[in-house]
XYZ file of C-alpha atoms in Angstrom:
504
model
C 0.000 0.000 0.000
C 1.317 3.440 -0.941
C -0.619 6.502 0.159
C 1.068 8.753 -2.393
C -0.546 10.748 -5.194
C 1.143 10.419 -8.589
C 0.205 13.940 -9.707
C 1.226 17.084 -7.847
C -1.935 17.825 -5.898
C -4.667 17.627 -8.481
C -8.046 19.329 -8.021
C -8.906 17.247 -4.971
C -5.543 18.075 -3.436
C -6.689 21.669 -3.037
C -9.878 20.416 -1.370
C -7.597 18.666 1.127
C -5.683 21.924 1.648
C -8.972 23.735 2.350
C -10.084 21.046 4.809
C -6.728 21.128 6.626
C -6.901 24.926 6.688
C -10.294 24.781 8.417
C -9.013 22.131 10.840
C -6.163 24.405 11.914
C -8.545 27.356 12.280
C -10.789 25.400 14.640
C -8.222 23.347 16.527
C -5.206 25.606 16.935
C -7.375 28.697 17.215
C -8.738 27.152 20.404
C -5.208 26.604 21.706
C -4.354 30.240 21.038
C -7.526 31.313 22.821
C -6.538 29.392 25.947
C -4.382 32.374 26.896
C -7.614 34.354 27.388
C -9.108 31.579 29.525
C -5.951 31.408 31.648
C -6.694 34.839 33.141
C -10.255 33.723 33.954
C -9.145 30.422 35.501
C -6.581 32.161 37.714
C -9.241 34.537 39.024
C -12.033 31.937 39.398
C -10.062 29.106 41.035
C -7.477 31.266 42.816
C -4.542 29.290 41.394
C -1.068 30.502 40.411
C 0.186 30.932 36.878
C 2.377 27.813 37.044
C -0.421 25.403 37.960
C -2.916 27.032 35.610
C -0.439 26.792 32.724
C -0.499 23.008 33.131
C -3.902 23.025 31.408
C -2.497 24.045 28.044
C 0.862 22.316 28.393
C -0.731 18.926 29.148
C -3.259 19.514 26.360
C -0.497 20.092 23.817
C 1.533 17.239 25.309
C -1.341 14.764 24.905
C -1.836 16.131 21.408
C 1.741 15.654 20.210
C 3.481 13.051 22.425
C 1.768 9.926 20.915
C 2.303 11.284 17.386
C 4.757 8.511 16.432
C 2.139 5.860 17.277
C -0.645 7.827 15.593
C 1.444 8.143 12.419
C 1.792 4.351 12.197
C -1.967 4.039 12.833
C -2.551 6.605 10.110
C -0.591 4.443 7.655
C -2.989 1.560 8.313
C -6.413 3.209 8.676
C -6.109 6.460 6.742
C -6.720 10.045 7.808
C -10.512 10.330 7.555
C -11.588 8.044 10.455
C -8.923 9.464 12.775
C -10.050 13.060 12.205
C -13.725 12.213 12.693
C -13.066 10.306 15.927
C -10.770 13.078 17.150
C -13.440 15.714 16.534
C -16.013 13.809 18.595
C -13.608 13.148 21.500
C -12.360 16.749 21.693
C -15.877 18.199 21.579
C -16.937 15.878 24.381
C -13.961 17.021 26.455
C -14.939 20.683 26.019
C -18.521 19.983 27.084
C -17.344 18.219 30.240
C -14.903 21.072 30.934
C -17.762 23.565 31.165
C -18.949 21.763 34.339
C -15.504 21.728 36.024
C -15.314 22.826 39.662
C -11.505 22.674 40.059
C -8.271 22.856 38.127
C -7.856 19.084 38.506
C -11.103 18.438 36.605
C -9.964 20.793 33.846
C -6.651 18.942 33.647
C -8.564 15.707 32.986
C -11.305 16.936 30.644
C -9.848 19.958 28.873
C -6.238 18.756 28.782
C -6.307 14.963 28.415
C -9.534 14.354 26.443
C -9.213 17.368 24.164
C -5.485 16.696 23.727
C -6.008 13.070 22.690
C -8.749 14.115 20.269
C -6.552 16.783 18.705
C -3.642 14.326 18.519
C -5.705 12.102 16.205
C -6.255 15.121 13.948
C -3.122 17.275 13.903
C -0.366 14.989 12.578
C -2.432 12.981 10.053
C -3.954 16.125 8.502
C -0.526 17.707 7.923
C 0.920 14.458 6.548
C -2.010 14.141 4.131
C -1.024 17.405 2.414
C 2.491 16.019 1.903
C 1.032 12.902 0.269
C -0.870 14.957 -2.290
C 1.779 17.595 -3.091
C 5.434 17.171 -4.034
C 6.898 20.075 -6.047
C 4.554 22.641 -4.446
C 4.559 21.086 -0.990
C 5.835 24.197 0.815
C 3.156 26.386 -0.775
C 0.314 23.950 -0.107
C 1.516 23.254 3.440
C 1.823 26.983 4.146
C -1.721 27.681 2.922
C -3.097 24.790 4.960
C -1.324 25.865 8.131
C -2.259 29.504 7.634
C -5.466 28.417 9.310
C -3.518 28.662 12.562
C -3.039 32.379 11.936
C -6.723 32.851 11.154
C -7.572 31.111 14.422
C -5.056 33.184 16.391
C -6.411 36.498 15.110
C -10.066 35.450 15.448
C -10.683 33.172 18.409
C -9.001 35.030 21.315
C -11.136 38.094 20.594
C -14.241 35.914 20.089
C -13.620 34.051 23.340
C -13.224 37.298 25.269
C -16.590 38.483 23.909
C -18.214 35.152 24.809
C -16.713 35.227 28.311
C -17.980 38.768 28.899
C -21.462 37.762 27.751
C -21.904 34.171 29.026
C -19.040 33.582 31.461
C -16.244 31.085 30.900
C -18.574 28.071 31.290
C -20.961 29.297 28.607
C -18.018 30.134 26.371
C -16.775 26.535 26.731
C -20.139 25.175 25.533
C -20.082 27.461 22.491
C -16.510 26.304 21.793
C -17.663 22.676 21.867
C -20.338 23.395 19.248
C -17.848 25.182 17.000
C -15.343 22.359 17.497
C -17.798 19.770 16.079
C -17.106 21.204 12.626
C -13.900 19.152 12.735
C -16.054 16.113 11.947
C -17.247 17.791 8.731
C -13.658 18.570 7.740
C -12.664 14.970 8.445
C -15.249 13.635 6.006
C -13.434 15.445 3.177
C -10.030 13.943 3.945
C -9.797 11.126 1.428
C -6.395 9.456 1.200
C -4.742 9.267 -2.254
C -4.677 5.464 -2.134
C -2.506 3.844 -4.792
C -2.041 0.072 -4.685
C 0.632 -1.630 -6.745
C 0.244 -5.439 -6.540
C 3.408 -7.489 -6.470
C 3.772 -10.566 -8.738
C 3.298 -13.960 -7.067
C 6.009 -16.561 -7.520
C 4.378 -19.888 -8.480
C 7.288 -21.745 -6.885
C 6.053 -20.571 -3.483
C 2.708 -22.249 -4.105
C 4.370 -25.572 -4.976
C 6.565 -25.380 -1.859
C 3.540 -24.658 0.294
C 1.761 -27.711 -1.102
C 4.758 -29.872 -0.170
C 5.149 -28.371 3.305
C 1.754 -27.200 4.472
C 3.214 -25.512 7.586
C 5.126 -22.989 5.490
C 3.575 -19.527 5.109
C 4.218 -18.157 1.587
C 4.488 -14.627 2.964
C 7.454 -15.669 5.121
C 9.589 -17.362 2.430
C 12.580 -15.477 1.064
C 14.285 -15.849 -2.318
C 17.159 -17.718 -0.708
C 14.718 -20.198 0.843
C 13.140 -20.886 -2.564
C 16.561 -21.601 -4.054
C 17.316 -23.936 -1.145
C 14.144 -25.899 -1.836
C 15.006 -26.211 -5.521
C 18.558 -27.428 -4.828
C 17.374 -29.870 -2.176
C 14.792 -31.321 -4.570
C 17.492 -31.999 -7.201
C 19.806 -33.604 -4.650
C 17.022 -35.716 -3.244
C 16.076 -36.956 -6.744
C 19.635 -38.176 -7.395
C 20.044 -39.734 -3.957
C 16.747 -41.619 -4.024
C 17.934 -43.548 -7.072
C 20.823 -44.998 -4.999
C 19.279 -45.176 -1.507
C 16.458 -47.228 -0.108
C 13.092 -45.730 0.792
C 13.754 -45.460 4.530
C 17.008 -43.542 4.102
C 15.394 -41.136 1.598
C 12.544 -40.495 4.014
C 14.972 -39.674 6.833
C 16.886 -37.236 4.681
C 13.636 -35.572 3.573
C 12.551 -35.097 7.206
C 15.939 -33.640 8.093
C 15.723 -31.236 5.180
C 12.239 -30.131 6.236
C 13.449 -29.584 9.816
C 16.372 -27.452 8.677
C 14.052 -25.476 6.427
C 11.660 -24.721 9.292
C 14.559 -23.454 11.434
C 15.653 -21.114 8.662
C 12.048 -19.944 8.246
C 11.818 -19.086 11.962
C 14.968 -16.981 11.676
C 13.518 -15.369 8.560
C 10.295 -14.513 10.385
C 12.200 -12.913 13.287
C 14.297 -10.791 10.938
C 11.244 -9.758 8.966
C 9.457 -8.741 12.187
C 12.391 -6.540 13.169
C 12.481 -4.937 9.722
C 8.716 -4.345 9.756
C 8.818 -2.788 13.234
C 11.681 -0.508 12.201
C 9.804 0.541 9.070
C 6.503 1.227 10.848
C 8.054 3.183 13.737
C 10.768 4.808 11.624
C 13.578 3.592 13.895
C 16.073 3.707 11.029
C 15.785 7.502 11.053
C 17.736 7.674 14.312
C 20.895 6.922 12.329
C 20.642 10.255 10.480
C 22.173 13.445 11.895
C 19.512 15.748 10.436
C 16.847 13.755 12.261
C 18.593 14.337 15.596
C 18.957 18.070 14.918
C 15.352 18.580 13.844
C 13.957 16.632 16.800
C 16.095 18.523 19.341
C 15.178 21.834 17.732
C 11.519 20.772 17.849
C 11.869 20.277 21.608
C 13.343 23.780 21.975
C 10.635 25.283 19.760
C 7.991 23.676 21.953
C 9.396 25.518 24.978
C 9.816 28.910 23.334
C 6.755 29.110 21.121
C 4.146 27.740 23.504
C 5.461 29.862 26.365
C 4.929 32.898 24.155
C 1.471 31.905 22.956
C 0.180 30.996 26.403
C 1.599 33.883 28.444
C 1.542 36.808 26.001
C -1.980 37.940 26.920
C -1.264 37.457 30.619
C 1.931 39.523 30.245
C -0.023 42.413 28.737
C -2.690 42.217 31.471
C -0.028 42.099 34.203
C 1.364 45.506 33.130
C -2.061 47.173 33.182
C -3.394 46.578 29.654
C -7.149 45.999 29.424
C -8.273 42.423 28.732
C -9.905 43.297 25.416
C -6.830 45.238 24.248
C -4.635 42.294 25.297
C -6.770 39.949 23.200
C -6.352 42.322 20.246
C -2.578 41.776 20.521
C -3.175 38.123 19.641
C -5.232 39.279 16.661
C -2.287 41.371 15.478
C -0.013 38.369 15.906
C -2.467 36.221 13.956
C -2.699 38.656 11.022
C 1.081 38.808 10.678
C 1.353 35.042 11.103
C -1.132 34.634 8.257
C 1.114 36.714 5.998
C 4.143 34.577 6.859
C 2.350 31.263 6.466
C 0.617 32.081 3.188
C 3.596 33.626 1.372
C 6.733 31.762 2.475
C 5.942 28.766 0.245
C 6.329 30.859 -2.902
C 9.915 31.636 -1.894
C 10.832 28.187 -0.581
C 9.589 26.356 -3.699
C 12.017 28.369 -5.867
C 14.849 26.331 -4.336
C 17.162 29.295 -3.741
C 17.603 28.276 -0.102
C 16.838 25.095 1.779
C 13.802 24.952 4.101
C 16.172 24.360 7.017
C 18.058 27.612 6.342
C 14.859 29.672 6.133
C 13.535 27.989 9.286
C 16.680 28.921 11.179
C 16.502 32.558 10.052
C 12.828 32.818 10.987
C 13.358 31.418 14.503
C 16.312 33.769 14.950
C 14.079 36.763 14.200
C 11.381 35.416 16.531
C 13.868 35.016 19.389
C 15.248 38.517 18.928
C 11.748 40.037 18.887
C 10.896 38.485 22.261
C 13.901 40.207 23.842
C 12.078 43.529 23.386
C 9.727 42.388 26.181
C 12.416 43.634 28.581
C 11.897 47.237 27.431
C 8.190 47.106 26.621
C 6.806 47.614 30.145
C 3.242 48.948 29.678
C 3.858 50.541 26.266
C 1.101 49.119 24.062
C 2.817 50.111 20.806
C 5.940 48.131 21.720
C 3.827 45.100 22.647
C 1.994 45.389 19.316
C 5.347 45.607 17.486
C 6.578 42.452 19.249
C 3.329 40.657 18.373
C 3.681 41.653 14.704
C 7.347 40.616 14.317
C 6.869 37.394 16.244
C 3.743 36.582 14.229
C 5.368 36.862 10.815
C 8.568 35.030 11.854
C 6.853 32.166 13.686
C 4.291 31.957 10.876
C 7.179 31.258 8.498
C 9.120 28.918 10.778
C 6.417 26.596 12.128
C 5.057 25.190 8.816
C 8.609 24.655 7.536
C 10.152 23.266 10.709
C 8.126 20.075 10.819
C 6.643 18.591 7.659
C 8.573 20.475 4.956
C 12.025 20.040 6.530
C 11.355 16.375 7.260
C 10.246 15.718 3.693
C 13.242 17.628 2.308
C 15.657 15.557 4.430
C 14.085 12.087 4.299
C 11.646 12.007 1.371
C 7.924 11.320 1.147
C 8.207 7.641 2.093
C 9.490 8.423 5.615
C 7.487 11.645 6.072
C 4.835 10.101 8.319
C 7.284 8.446 10.716
C 9.714 11.376 10.768
C 7.000 13.952 11.445
C 5.500 11.738 14.135
C 8.795 11.587 16.026
C 9.232 15.340 15.542
C 5.880 15.999 17.217
C 6.746 13.582 20.022
C 9.945 15.508 20.785
C 8.097 18.827 20.498
C 5.535 17.622 23.021
C 8.190 17.382 25.733
C 8.949 21.076 25.277
C 5.229 21.835 25.111
C 4.686 20.135 28.481
C 7.533 21.811 30.367
C 7.626 25.258 28.714
C 4.454 27.094 29.857
C 4.414 25.722 33.450
C 8.105 26.602 33.927
C 7.479 30.138 32.701
C 4.450 30.337 35.000
C 6.507 29.234 38.002
C 9.079 31.900 37.208
C 6.281 34.485 37.258
C 4.955 33.149 40.567
C 8.428 33.574 42.102
C 9.351 36.939 40.585
C 5.859 38.476 40.025
C 7.153 39.514 36.608
C 6.990 37.904 33.175
C 10.315 39.306 31.923
C 12.411 36.282 32.895
C 9.751 33.960 31.496
C 10.103 35.572 28.080
C 13.898 35.586 28.370
C 13.603 31.797 28.701
C 11.395 31.638 25.599
C 13.727 33.896 23.601
C 16.852 31.957 24.634
C 15.455 28.604 23.506
C 14.477 29.994 20.089
C 17.924 31.549 19.608
C 19.556 28.273 20.663
C 17.572 26.163 18.187
C 18.397 28.643 15.413
C 22.097 28.298 16.236
C 21.783 24.497 16.302
C 20.310 24.382 12.786
C 22.926 26.843 11.500
C 25.690 24.625 12.902
C 24.227 21.545 11.206
C 23.984 23.395 7.891
C 27.622 24.507 8.195
C 28.731 20.984 9.091
C 26.941 19.499 6.081
C 28.450 22.073 3.732
C 31.924 21.346 5.082
C 31.259 17.633 4.738
C 30.224 18.145 1.097
C 33.432 20.121 0.525
C 35.537 17.315 2.003
C 33.872 14.752 -0.253
C 34.415 16.984 -3.283
C 38.111 17.419 -2.515
C 38.562 13.666 -2.013
C 36.843 12.894 -5.327
C 38.931 15.551 -7.043
C 42.177 14.061 -5.691
C 41.215 10.462 -6.440
C 39.992 11.236 -9.956
C 42.667 10.387 -12.602
C 44.042 13.373 -14.474
C 42.958 15.954 -11.910
C 46.330 16.436 -10.203
C 47.798 19.803 -10.990
C 44.785 20.880 -12.990
C 44.495 24.694 -12.870
C 41.341 24.943 -14.978
C 39.071 27.109 -12.821
C 35.979 26.495 -14.915
C 36.243 22.755 -14.418
C 36.779 22.964 -10.665
C 33.907 25.416 -10.136
C 31.520 23.216 -12.056
C 32.204 20.384 -9.647
C 31.538 22.410 -6.476
C 28.518 21.409 -4.391
C 25.416 23.390 -5.373
C 23.419 22.689 -2.202
C 22.137 25.905 -0.571
C 21.864 26.130 3.207
């Protein structure tokens, strides 16, 4: 089974992009709006910022940590049933959350149930776009994930209006009704199923008839050749041996064959497990770098998204004006998400290089928190710069970089492991920043933590890019030295034509 479209997108591919866009609007718009609910939960339950931040961090953790298992499940069942089931589970969790009487109940209903439901939706929907598009993957992925920006600039303001009118419990019920539209989006997500049957070797059928305990699916080419050679030897020996001796040799041959088949089955199980879970990816250096940088991005980005509204409120900004800051961030994020694909698909620079530059700009912008104080214009400037830089980095960092490094065949497994590593940062980032605020009564150090992790991951990717370029240069020099007739060659045109052309 190969869930890969032969054409680049096709007309239904853009329907998939639209469905994934709407999924991100509904799902990740709710996550962005949780920053508005955090202020309400702190006031209603009388809890600190650190404990209250666990609601979103556990939600995102449950959403992304089992991604490697969900990706293997997605390969078997397809995207559509997972998205539909996820929409029902998450909506049920929001309904139960509206009746919560403590933070602990919210941690179970809003965090665990909604997180598991969103986990069944998030990874498979992004992977589905990569299965439809190849040459224009960055553009299609950017348009699909621009739904996050639409949700960020729409839902925080909507939730604040709903809270003012109905209270946070009524707002939760309205959110559950809106969230049920995920089921409608899931019905559109048809997998591009292409099945290429493999030819059946008739020799396997004959062997199975001779030895009924042999499973044709477990027989290798070497085993078939062994059977053929044994049959020829047995034919010659039977002419010179009596019936009893021939029977004994036949039984011994069958016993040896069964032992080899057991070894073959064990090896095939190990290969299948490695292929399903993508364990072979751990041998690649780019996989290590992207997963570690995903962990750092989880700390920095989710700390910013969850505490930005609370930071503005803590310095005296009105709640509605603080929610508008998220709208500004969402508008700028939409610009970054919708336009970066046009530049990436030109091939001038690698997705990894652009990702590193974007996270660098995002980390620098957060440092301005130290001088913002209660100046609303500075906070709006930070929201705008962070929005456009994170809007460029996030769609590229996961699916596009993984596909560029490992190809479409390993995209599902690689992206699943990336989300699993990101979930660890998602779990520890917001609560740690909240605890820092509880100790210092100031969000400045919390945002220094977020900025530092983004700058560190940008440096990590830059170092990997530099290492790979140096490695390519070493290989080029070795080939140039080993190639006959190249010693002492001063032809500059020839040497320049052989230089590596990889950007970033």
